[in-house]
Backbone as XML, in Angstrom:
<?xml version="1.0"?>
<chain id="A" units="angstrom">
  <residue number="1" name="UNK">
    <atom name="N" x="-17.888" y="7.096" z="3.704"/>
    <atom name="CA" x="-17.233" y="6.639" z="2.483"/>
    <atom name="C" x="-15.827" y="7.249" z="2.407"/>
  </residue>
  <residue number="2" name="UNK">
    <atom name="N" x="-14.859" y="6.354" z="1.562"/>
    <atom name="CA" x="-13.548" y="6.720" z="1.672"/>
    <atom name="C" x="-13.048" y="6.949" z="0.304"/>
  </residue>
  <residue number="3" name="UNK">
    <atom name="N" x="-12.493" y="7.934" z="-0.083"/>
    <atom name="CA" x="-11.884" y="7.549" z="-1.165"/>
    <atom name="C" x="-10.737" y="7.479" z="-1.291"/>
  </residue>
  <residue number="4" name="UNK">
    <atom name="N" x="-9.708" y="6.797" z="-1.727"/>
    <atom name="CA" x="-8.326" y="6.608" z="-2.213"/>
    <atom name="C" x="-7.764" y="6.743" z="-3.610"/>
  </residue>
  <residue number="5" name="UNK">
    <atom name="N" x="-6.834" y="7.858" z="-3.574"/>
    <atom name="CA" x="-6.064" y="7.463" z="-4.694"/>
    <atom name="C" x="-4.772" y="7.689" z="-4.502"/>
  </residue>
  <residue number="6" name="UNK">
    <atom name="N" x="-3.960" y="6.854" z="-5.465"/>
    <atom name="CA" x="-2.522" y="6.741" z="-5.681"/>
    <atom name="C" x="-1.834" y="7.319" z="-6.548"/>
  </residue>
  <residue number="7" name="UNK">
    <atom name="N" x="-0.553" y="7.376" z="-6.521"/>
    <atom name="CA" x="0.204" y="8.454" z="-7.393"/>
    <atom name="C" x="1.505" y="7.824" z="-6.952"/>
  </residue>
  <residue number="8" name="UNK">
    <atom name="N" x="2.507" y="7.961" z="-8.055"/>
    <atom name="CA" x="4.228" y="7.928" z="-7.967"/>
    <atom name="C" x="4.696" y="7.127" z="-8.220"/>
  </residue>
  <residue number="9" name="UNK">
    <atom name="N" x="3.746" y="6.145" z="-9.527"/>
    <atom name="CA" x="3.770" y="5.153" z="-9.971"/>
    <atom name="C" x="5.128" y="5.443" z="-11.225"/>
  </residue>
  <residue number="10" name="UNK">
    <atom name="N" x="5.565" y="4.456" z="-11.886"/>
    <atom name="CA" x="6.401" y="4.891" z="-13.101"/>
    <atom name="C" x="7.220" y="3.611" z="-13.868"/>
  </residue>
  <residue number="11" name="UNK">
    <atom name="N" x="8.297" y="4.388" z="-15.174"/>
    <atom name="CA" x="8.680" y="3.285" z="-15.030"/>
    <atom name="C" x="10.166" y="3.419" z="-14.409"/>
  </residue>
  <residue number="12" name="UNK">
    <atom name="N" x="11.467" y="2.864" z="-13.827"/>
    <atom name="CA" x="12.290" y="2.467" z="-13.178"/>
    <atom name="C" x="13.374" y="1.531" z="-13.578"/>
  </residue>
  <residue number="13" name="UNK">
    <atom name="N" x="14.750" y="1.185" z="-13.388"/>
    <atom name="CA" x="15.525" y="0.496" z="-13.754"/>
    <atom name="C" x="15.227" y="-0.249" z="-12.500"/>
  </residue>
  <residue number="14" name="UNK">
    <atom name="N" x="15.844" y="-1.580" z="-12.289"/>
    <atom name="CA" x="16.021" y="-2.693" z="-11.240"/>
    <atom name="C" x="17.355" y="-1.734" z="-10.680"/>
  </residue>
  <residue number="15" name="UNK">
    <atom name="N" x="16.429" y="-1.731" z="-9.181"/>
    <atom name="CA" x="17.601" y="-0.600" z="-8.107"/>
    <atom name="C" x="17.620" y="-0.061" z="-7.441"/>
  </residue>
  <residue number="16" name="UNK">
    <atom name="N" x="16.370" y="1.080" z="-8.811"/>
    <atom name="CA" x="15.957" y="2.570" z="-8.251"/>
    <atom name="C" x="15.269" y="2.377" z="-7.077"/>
  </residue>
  <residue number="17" name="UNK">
    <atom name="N" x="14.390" y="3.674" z="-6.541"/>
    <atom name="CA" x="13.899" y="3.531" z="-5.898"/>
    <atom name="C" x="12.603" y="4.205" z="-6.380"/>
  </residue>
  <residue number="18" name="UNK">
    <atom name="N" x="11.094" y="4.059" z="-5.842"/>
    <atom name="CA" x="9.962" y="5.068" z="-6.039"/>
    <atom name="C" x="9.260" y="5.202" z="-4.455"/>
  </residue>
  <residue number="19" name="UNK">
    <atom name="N" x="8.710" y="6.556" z="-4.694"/>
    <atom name="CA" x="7.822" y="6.276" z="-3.220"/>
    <atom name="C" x="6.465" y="6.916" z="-3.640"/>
  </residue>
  <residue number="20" name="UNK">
    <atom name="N" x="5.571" y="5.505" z="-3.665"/>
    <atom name="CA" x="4.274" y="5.233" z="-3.712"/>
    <atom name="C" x="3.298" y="6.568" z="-2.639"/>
  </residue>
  <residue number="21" name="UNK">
    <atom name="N" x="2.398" y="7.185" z="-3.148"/>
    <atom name="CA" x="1.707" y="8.124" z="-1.813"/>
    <atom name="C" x="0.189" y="7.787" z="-2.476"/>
  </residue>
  <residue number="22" name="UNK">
    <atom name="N" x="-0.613" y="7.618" z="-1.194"/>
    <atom name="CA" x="-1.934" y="7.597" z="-1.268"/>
    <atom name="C" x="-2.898" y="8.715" z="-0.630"/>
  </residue>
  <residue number="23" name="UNK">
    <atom name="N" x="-4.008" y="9.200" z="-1.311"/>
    <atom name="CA" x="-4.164" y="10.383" z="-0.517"/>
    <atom name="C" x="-5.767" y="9.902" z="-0.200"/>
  </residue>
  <residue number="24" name="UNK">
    <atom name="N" x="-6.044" y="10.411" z="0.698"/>
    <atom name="CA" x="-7.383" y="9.819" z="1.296"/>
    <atom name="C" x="-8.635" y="11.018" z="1.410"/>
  </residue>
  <residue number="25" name="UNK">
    <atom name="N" x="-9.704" y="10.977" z="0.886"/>
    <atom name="CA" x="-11.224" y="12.093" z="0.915"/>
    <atom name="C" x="-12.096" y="11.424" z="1.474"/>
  </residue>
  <residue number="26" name="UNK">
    <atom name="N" x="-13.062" y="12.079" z="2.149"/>
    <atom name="CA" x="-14.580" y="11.563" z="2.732"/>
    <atom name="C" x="-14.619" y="11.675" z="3.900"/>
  </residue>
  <residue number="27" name="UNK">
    <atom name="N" x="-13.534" y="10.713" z="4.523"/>
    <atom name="CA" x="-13.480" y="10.728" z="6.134"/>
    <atom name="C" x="-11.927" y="10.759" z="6.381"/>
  </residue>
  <residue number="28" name="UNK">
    <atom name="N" x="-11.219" y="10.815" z="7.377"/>
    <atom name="CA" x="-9.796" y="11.030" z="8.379"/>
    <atom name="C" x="-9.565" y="9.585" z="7.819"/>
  </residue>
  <residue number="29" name="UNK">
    <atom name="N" x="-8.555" y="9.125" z="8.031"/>
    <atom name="CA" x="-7.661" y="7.859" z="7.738"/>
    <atom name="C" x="-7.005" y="7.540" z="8.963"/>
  </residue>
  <residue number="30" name="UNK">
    <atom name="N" x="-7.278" y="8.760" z="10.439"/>
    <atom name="CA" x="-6.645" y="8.341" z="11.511"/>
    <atom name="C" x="-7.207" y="6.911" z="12.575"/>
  </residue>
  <residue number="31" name="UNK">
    <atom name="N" x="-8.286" y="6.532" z="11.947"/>
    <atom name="CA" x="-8.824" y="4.946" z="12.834"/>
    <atom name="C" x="-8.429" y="3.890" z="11.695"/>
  </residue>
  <residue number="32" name="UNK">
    <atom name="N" x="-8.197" y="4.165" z="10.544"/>
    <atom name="CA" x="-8.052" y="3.277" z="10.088"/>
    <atom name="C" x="-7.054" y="2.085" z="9.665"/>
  </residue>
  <residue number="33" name="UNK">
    <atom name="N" x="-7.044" y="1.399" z="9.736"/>
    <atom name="CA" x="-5.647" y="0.562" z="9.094"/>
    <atom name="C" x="-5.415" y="0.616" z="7.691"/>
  </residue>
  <residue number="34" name="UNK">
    <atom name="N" x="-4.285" y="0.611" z="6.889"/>
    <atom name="CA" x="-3.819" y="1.115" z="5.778"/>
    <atom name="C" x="-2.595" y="0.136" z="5.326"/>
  </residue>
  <residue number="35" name="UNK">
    <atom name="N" x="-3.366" y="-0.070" z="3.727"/>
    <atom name="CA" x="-2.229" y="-1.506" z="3.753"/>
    <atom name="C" x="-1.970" y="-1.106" z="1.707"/>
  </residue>
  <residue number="36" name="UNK">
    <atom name="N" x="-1.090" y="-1.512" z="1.422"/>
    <atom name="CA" x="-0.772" y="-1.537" z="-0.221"/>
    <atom name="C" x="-0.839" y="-2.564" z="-0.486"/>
  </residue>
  <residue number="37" name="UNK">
    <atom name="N" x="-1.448" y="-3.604" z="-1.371"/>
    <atom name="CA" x="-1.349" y="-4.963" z="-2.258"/>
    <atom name="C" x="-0.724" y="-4.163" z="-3.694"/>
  </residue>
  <residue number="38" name="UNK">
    <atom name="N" x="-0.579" y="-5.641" z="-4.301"/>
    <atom name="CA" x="-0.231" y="-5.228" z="-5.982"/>
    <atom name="C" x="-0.386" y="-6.341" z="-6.544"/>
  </residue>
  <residue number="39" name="UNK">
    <atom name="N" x="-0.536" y="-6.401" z="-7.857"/>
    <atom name="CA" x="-1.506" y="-7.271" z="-9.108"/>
    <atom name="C" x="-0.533" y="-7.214" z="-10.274"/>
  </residue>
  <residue number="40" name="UNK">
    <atom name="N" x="-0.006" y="-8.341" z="-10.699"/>
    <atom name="CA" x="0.722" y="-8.582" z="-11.750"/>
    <atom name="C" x="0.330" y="-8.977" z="-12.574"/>
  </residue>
  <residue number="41" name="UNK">
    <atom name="N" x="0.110" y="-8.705" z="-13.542"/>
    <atom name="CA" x="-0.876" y="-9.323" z="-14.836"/>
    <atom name="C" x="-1.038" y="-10.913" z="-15.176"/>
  </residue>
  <residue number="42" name="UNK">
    <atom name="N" x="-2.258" y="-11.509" z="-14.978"/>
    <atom name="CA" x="-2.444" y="-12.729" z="-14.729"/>
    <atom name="C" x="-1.910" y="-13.263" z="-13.446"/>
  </residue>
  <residue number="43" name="UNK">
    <atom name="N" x="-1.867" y="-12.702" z="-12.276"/>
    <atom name="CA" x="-1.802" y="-13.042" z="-11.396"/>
    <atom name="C" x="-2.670" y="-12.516" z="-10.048"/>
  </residue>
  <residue number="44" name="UNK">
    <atom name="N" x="-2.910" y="-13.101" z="-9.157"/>
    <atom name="CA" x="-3.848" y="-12.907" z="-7.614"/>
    <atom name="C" x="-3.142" y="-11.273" z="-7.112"/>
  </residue>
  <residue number="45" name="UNK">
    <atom name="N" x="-4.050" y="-10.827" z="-6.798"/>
    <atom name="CA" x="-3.734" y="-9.259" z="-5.865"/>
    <atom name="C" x="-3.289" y="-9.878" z="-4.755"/>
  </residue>
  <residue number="46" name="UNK">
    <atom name="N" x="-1.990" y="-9.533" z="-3.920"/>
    <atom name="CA" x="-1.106" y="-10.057" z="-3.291"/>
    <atom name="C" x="-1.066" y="-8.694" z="-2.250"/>
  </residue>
  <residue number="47" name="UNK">
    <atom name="N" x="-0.936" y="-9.186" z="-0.846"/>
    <atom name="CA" x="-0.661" y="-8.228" z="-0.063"/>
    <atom name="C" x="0.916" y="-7.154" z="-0.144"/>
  </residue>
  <residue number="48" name="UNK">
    <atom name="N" x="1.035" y="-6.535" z="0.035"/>
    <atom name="CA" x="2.282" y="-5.890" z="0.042"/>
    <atom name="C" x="3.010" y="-5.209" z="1.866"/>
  </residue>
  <residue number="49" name="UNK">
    <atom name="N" x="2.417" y="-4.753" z="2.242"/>
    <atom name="CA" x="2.237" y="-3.882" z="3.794"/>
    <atom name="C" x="1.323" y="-3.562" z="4.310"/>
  </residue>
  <residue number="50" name="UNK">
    <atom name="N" x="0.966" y="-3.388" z="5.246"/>
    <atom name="CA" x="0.094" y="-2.917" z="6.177"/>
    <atom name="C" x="0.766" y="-2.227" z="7.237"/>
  </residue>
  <residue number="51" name="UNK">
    <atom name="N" x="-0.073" y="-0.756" z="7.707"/>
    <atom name="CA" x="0.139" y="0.039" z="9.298"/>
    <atom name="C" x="-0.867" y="0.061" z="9.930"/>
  </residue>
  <residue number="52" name="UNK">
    <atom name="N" x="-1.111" y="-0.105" z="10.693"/>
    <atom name="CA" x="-1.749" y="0.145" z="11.837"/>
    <atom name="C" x="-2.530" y="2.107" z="11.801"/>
  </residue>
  <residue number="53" name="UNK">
    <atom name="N" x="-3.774" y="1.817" z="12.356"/>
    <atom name="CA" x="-3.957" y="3.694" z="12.656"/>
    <atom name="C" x="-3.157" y="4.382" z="13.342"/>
  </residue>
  <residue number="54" name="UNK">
    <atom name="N" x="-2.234" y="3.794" z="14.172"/>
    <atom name="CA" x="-1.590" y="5.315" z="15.221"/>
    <atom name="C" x="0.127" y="4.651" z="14.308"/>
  </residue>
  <residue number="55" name="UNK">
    <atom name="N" x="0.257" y="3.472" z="13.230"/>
    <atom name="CA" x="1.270" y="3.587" z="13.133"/>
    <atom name="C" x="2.508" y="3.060" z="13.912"/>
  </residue>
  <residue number="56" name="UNK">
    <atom name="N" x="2.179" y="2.848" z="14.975"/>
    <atom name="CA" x="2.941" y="1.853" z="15.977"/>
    <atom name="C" x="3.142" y="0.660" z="15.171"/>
  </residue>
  <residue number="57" name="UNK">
    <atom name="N" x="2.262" y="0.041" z="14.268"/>
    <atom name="CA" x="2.935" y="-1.555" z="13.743"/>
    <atom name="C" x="2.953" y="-1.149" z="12.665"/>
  </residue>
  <residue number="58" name="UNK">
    <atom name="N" x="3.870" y="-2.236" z="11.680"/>
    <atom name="CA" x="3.820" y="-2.512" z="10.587"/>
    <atom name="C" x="4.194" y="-4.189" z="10.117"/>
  </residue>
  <residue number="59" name="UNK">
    <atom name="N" x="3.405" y="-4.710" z="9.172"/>
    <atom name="CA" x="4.038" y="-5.861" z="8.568"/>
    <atom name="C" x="4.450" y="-5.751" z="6.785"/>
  </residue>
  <residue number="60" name="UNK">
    <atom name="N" x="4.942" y="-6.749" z="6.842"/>
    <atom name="CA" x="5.138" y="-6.507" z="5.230"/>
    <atom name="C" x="5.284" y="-8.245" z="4.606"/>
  </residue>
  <residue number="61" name="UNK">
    <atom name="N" x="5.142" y="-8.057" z="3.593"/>
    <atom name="CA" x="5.327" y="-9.080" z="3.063"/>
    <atom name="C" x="6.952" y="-9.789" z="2.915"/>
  </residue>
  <residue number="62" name="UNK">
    <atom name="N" x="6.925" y="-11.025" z="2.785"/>
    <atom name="CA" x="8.133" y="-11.592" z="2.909"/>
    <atom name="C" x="9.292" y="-11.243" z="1.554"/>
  </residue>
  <residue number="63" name="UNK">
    <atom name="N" x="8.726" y="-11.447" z="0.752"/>
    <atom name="CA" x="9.161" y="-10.621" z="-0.983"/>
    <atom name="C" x="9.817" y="-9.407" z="-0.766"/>
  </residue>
  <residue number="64" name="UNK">
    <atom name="N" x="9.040" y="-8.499" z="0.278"/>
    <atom name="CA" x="9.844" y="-6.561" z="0.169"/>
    <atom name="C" x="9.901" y="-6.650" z="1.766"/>
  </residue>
  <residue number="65" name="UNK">
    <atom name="N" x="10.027" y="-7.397" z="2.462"/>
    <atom name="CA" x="10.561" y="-6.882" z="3.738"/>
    <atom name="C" x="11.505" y="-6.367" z="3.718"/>
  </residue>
  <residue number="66" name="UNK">
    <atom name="N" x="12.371" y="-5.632" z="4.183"/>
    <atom name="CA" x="13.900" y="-4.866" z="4.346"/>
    <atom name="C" x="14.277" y="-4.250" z="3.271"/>
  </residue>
  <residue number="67" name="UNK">
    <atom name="N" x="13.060" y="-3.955" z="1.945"/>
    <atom name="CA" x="13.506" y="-3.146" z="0.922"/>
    <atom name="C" x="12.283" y="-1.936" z="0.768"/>
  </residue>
  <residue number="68" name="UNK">
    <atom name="N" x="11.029" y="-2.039" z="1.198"/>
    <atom name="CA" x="9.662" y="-1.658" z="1.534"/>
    <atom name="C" x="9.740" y="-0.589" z="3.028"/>
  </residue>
  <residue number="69" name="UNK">
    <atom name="N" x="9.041" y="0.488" z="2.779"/>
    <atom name="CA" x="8.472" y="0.785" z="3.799"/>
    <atom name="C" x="7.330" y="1.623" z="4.038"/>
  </residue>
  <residue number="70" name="UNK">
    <atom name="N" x="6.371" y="1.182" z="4.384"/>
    <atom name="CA" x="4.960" y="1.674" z="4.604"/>
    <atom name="C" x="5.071" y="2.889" z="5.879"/>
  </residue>
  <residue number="71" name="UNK">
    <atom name="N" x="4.532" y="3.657" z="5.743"/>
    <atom name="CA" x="4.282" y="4.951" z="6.728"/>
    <atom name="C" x="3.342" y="6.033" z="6.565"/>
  </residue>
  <residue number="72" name="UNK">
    <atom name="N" x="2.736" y="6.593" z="7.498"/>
    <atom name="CA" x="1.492" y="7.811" z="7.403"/>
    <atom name="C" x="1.603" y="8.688" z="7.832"/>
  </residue>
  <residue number="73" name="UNK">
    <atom name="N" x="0.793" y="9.349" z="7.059"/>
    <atom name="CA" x="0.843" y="10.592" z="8.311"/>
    <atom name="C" x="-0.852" y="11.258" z="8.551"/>
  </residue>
  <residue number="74" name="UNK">
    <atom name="N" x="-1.388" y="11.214" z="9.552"/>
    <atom name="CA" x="-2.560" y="10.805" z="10.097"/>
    <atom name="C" x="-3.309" y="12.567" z="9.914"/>
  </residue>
  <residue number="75" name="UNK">
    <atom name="N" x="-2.532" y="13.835" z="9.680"/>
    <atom name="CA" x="-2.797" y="14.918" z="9.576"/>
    <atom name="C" x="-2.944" y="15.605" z="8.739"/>
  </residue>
  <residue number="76" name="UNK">
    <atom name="N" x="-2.319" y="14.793" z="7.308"/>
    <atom name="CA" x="-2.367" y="14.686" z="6.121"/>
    <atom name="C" x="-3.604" y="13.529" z="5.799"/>
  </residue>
  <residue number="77" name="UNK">
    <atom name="N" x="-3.812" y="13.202" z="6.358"/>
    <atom name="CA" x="-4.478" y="12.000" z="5.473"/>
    <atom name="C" x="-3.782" y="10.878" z="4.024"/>
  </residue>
  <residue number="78" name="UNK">
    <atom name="N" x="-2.753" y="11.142" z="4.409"/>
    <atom name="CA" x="-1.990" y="10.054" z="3.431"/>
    <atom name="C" x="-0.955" y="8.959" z="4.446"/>
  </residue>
  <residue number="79" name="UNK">
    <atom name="N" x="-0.585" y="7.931" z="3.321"/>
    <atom name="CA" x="0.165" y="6.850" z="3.683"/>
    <atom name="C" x="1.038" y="6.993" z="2.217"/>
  </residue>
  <residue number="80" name="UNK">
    <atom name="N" x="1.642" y="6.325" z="2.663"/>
    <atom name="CA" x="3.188" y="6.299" z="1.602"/>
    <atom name="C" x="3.723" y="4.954" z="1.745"/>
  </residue>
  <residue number="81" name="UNK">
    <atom name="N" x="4.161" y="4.413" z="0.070"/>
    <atom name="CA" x="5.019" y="3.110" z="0.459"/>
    <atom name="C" x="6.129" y="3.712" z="-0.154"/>
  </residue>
  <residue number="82" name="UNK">
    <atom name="N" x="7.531" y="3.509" z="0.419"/>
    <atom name="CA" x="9.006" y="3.859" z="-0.183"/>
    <atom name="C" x="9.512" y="2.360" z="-0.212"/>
  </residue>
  <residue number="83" name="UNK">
    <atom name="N" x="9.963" y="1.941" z="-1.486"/>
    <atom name="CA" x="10.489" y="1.397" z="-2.372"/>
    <atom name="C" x="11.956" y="1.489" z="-3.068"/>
  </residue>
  <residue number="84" name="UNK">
    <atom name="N" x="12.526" y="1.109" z="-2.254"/>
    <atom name="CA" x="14.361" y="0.848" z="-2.470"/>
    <atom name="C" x="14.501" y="-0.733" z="-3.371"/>
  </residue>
  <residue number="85" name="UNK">
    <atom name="N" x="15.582" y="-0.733" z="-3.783"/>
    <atom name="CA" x="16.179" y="-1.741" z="-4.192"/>
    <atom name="C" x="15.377" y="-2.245" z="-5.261"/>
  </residue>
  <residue number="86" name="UNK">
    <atom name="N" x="14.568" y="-1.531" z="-6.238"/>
    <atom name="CA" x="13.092" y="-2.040" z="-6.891"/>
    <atom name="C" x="13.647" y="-3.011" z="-7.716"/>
  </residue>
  <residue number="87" name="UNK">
    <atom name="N" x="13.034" y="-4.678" z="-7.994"/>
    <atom name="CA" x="13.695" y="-5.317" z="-8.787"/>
    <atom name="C" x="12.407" y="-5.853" z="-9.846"/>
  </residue>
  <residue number="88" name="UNK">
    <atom name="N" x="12.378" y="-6.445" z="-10.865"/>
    <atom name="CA" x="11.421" y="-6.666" z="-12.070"/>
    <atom name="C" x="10.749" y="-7.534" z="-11.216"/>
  </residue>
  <residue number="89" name="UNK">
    <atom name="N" x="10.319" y="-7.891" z="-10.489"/>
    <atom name="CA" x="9.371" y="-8.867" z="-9.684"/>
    <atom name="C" x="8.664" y="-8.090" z="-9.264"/>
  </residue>
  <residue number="90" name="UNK">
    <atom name="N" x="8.651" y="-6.896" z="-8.896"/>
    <atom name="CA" x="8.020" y="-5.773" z="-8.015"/>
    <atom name="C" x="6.866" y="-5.205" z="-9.418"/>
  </residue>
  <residue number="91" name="UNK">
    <atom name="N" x="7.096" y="-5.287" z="-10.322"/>
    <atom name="CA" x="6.520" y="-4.588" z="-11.480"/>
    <atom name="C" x="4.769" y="-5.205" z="-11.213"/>
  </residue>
  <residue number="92" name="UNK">
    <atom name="N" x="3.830" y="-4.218" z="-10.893"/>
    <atom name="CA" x="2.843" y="-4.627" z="-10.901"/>
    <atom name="C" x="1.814" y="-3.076" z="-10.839"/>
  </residue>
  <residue number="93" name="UNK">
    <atom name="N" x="0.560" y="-3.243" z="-10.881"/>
    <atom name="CA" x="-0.254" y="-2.396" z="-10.417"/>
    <atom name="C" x="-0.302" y="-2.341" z="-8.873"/>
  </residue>
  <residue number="94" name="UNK">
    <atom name="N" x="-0.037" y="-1.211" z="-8.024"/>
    <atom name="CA" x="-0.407" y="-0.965" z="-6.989"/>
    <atom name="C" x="-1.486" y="-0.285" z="-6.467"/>
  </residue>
  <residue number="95" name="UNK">
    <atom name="N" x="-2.079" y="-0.815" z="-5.164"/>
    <atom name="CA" x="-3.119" y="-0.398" z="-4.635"/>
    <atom name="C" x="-3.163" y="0.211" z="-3.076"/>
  </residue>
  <residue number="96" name="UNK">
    <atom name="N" x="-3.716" y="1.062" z="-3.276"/>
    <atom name="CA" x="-3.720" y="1.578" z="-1.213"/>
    <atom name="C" x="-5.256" y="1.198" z="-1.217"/>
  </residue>
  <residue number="97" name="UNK">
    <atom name="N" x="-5.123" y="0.583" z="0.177"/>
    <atom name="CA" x="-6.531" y="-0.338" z="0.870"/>
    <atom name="C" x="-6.723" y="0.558" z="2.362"/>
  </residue>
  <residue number="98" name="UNK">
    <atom name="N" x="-8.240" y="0.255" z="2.713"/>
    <atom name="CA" x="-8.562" y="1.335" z="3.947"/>
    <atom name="C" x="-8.930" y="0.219" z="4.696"/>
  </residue>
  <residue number="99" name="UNK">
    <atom name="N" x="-9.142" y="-0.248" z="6.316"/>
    <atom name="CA" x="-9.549" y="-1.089" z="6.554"/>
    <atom name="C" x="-9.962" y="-0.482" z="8.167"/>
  </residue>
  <residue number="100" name="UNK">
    <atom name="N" x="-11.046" y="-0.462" z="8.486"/>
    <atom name="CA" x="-11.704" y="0.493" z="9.792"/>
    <atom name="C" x="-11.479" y="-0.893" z="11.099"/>
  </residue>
  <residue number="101" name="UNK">
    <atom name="N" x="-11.285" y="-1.742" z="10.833"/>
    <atom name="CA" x="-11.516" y="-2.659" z="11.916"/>
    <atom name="C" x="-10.743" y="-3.571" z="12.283"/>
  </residue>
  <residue number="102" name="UNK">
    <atom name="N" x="-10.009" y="-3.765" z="11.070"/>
    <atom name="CA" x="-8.437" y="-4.611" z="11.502"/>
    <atom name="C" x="-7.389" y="-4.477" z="11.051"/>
  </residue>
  <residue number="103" name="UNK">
    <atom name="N" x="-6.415" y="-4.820" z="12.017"/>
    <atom name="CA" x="-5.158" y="-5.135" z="11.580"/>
    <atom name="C" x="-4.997" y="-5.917" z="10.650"/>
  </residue>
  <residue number="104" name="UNK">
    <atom name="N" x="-4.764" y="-6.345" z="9.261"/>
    <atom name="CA" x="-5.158" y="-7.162" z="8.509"/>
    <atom name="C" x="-4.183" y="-7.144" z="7.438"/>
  </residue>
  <residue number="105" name="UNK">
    <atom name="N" x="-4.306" y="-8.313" z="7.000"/>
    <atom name="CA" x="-3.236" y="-8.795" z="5.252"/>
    <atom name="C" x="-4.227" y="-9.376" z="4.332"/>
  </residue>
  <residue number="106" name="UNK">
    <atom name="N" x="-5.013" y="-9.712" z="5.249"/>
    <atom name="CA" x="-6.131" y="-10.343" z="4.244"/>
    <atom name="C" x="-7.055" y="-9.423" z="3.570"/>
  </residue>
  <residue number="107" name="UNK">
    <atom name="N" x="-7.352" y="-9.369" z="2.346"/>
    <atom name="CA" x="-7.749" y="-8.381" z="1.164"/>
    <atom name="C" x="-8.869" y="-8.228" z="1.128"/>
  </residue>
  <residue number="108" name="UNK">
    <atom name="N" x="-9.693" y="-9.404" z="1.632"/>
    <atom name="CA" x="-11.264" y="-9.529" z="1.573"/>
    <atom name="C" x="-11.652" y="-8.679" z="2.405"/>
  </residue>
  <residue number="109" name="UNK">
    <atom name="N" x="-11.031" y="-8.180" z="3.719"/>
    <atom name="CA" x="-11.539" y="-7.428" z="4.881"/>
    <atom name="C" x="-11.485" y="-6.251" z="4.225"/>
  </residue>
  <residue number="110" name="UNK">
    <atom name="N" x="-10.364" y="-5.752" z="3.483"/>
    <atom name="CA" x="-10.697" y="-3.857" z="3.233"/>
    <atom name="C" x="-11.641" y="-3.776" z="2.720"/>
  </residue>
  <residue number="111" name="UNK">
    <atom name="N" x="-12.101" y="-2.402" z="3.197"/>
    <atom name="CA" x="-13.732" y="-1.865" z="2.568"/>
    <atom name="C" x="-12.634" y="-0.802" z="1.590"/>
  </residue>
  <residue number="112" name="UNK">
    <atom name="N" x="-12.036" y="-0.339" z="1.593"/>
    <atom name="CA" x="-11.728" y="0.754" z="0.873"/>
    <atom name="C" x="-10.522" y="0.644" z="-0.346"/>
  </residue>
  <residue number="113" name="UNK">
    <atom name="N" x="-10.861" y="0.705" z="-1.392"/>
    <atom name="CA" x="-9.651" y="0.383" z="-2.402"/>
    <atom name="C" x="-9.187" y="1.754" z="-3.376"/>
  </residue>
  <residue number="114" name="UNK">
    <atom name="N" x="-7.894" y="2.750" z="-3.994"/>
    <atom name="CA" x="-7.823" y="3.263" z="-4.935"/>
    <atom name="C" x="-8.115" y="2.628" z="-6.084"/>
  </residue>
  <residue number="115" name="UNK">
    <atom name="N" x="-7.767" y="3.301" z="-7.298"/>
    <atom name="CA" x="-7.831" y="2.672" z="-8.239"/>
    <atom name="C" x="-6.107" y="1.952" z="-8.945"/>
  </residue>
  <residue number="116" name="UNK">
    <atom name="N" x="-5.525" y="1.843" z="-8.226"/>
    <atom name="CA" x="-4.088" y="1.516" z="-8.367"/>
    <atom name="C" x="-3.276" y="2.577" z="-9.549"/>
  </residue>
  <residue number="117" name="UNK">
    <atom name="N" x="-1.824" y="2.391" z="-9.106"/>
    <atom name="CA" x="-0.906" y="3.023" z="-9.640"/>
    <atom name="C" x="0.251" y="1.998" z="-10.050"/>
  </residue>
  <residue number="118" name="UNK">
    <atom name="N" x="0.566" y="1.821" z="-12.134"/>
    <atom name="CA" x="1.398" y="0.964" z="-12.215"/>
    <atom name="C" x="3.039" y="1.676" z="-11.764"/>
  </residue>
  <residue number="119" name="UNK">
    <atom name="N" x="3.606" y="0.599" z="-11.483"/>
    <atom name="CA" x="5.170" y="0.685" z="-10.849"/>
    <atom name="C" x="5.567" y="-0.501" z="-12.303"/>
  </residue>
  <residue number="120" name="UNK">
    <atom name="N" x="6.509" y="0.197" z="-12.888"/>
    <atom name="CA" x="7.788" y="-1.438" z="-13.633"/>
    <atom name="C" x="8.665" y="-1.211" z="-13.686"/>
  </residue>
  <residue number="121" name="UNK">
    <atom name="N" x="9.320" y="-2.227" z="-13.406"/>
    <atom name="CA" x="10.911" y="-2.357" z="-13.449"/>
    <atom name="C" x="11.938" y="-2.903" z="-14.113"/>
  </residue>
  <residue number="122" name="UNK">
    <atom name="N" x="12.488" y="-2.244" z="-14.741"/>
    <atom name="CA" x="12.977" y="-3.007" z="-16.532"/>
    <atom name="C" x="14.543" y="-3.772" z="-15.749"/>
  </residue>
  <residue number="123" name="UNK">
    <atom name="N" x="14.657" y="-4.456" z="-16.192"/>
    <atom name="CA" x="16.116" y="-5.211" z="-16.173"/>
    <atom name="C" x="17.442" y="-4.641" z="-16.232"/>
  </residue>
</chain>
């Protein structure tokens, strides 16, 4: 069993920057794949990034590509999303996801969810 939680949530002007950290209990986070979605009120939990276990890949979503960046550190047992350029679209609940078996964007596959951390971004 895994547990996740998040932290470094807040609120923000359209700009700033925050950096999201997830910290991981139960078992190592070093096999696993590690991804952030986020949930906007009345709306679908939406992928955000994904890394890979050794960290060699990353994808991201098309929305925060080149403003996003997902990274771990496998000795710590945490992952981190850093968040530049934050704009009011970004304003949502965030989540760190555990996923033992794939490389994945798709949400249904993680076994492992925090309980999310809100991020907003005022105008």
């Amino acid at each position: 069993q895994v547990q996740l939680v998040e932290s470094g949530g807040g609120l923000v002007q359209a700009g700033d920057s925050l950096r999201l950290s997830c910290a991981a209990s139960g078992r190592t986070l070093s096999r696993y794949s590690m991804a952030w979605f986020r949930q906007a009120p009345g709306k679908d939990r939406e992928f955000v990034a994904v890394i890979s276990w050794s960290g060699s890949r990353t994808l991201y979503a098309n929305s925060v590509k080149g403003r996003f960046t997902i990274s771990r550190d496998n000795a710590k047992d945490m992952v981190y999303l850093q968040m530049n350029s934050l704009k009011p679209e970004d304003s949502a609940v965030y989540y760190c996801a555990a996923d033992r078996t794939q490389f994945t964007t798709a949400r249904v596959r993680y076994d492992y969810w925090g309980q999310g951390t809100q991020v907003t971004v005022s105008s």
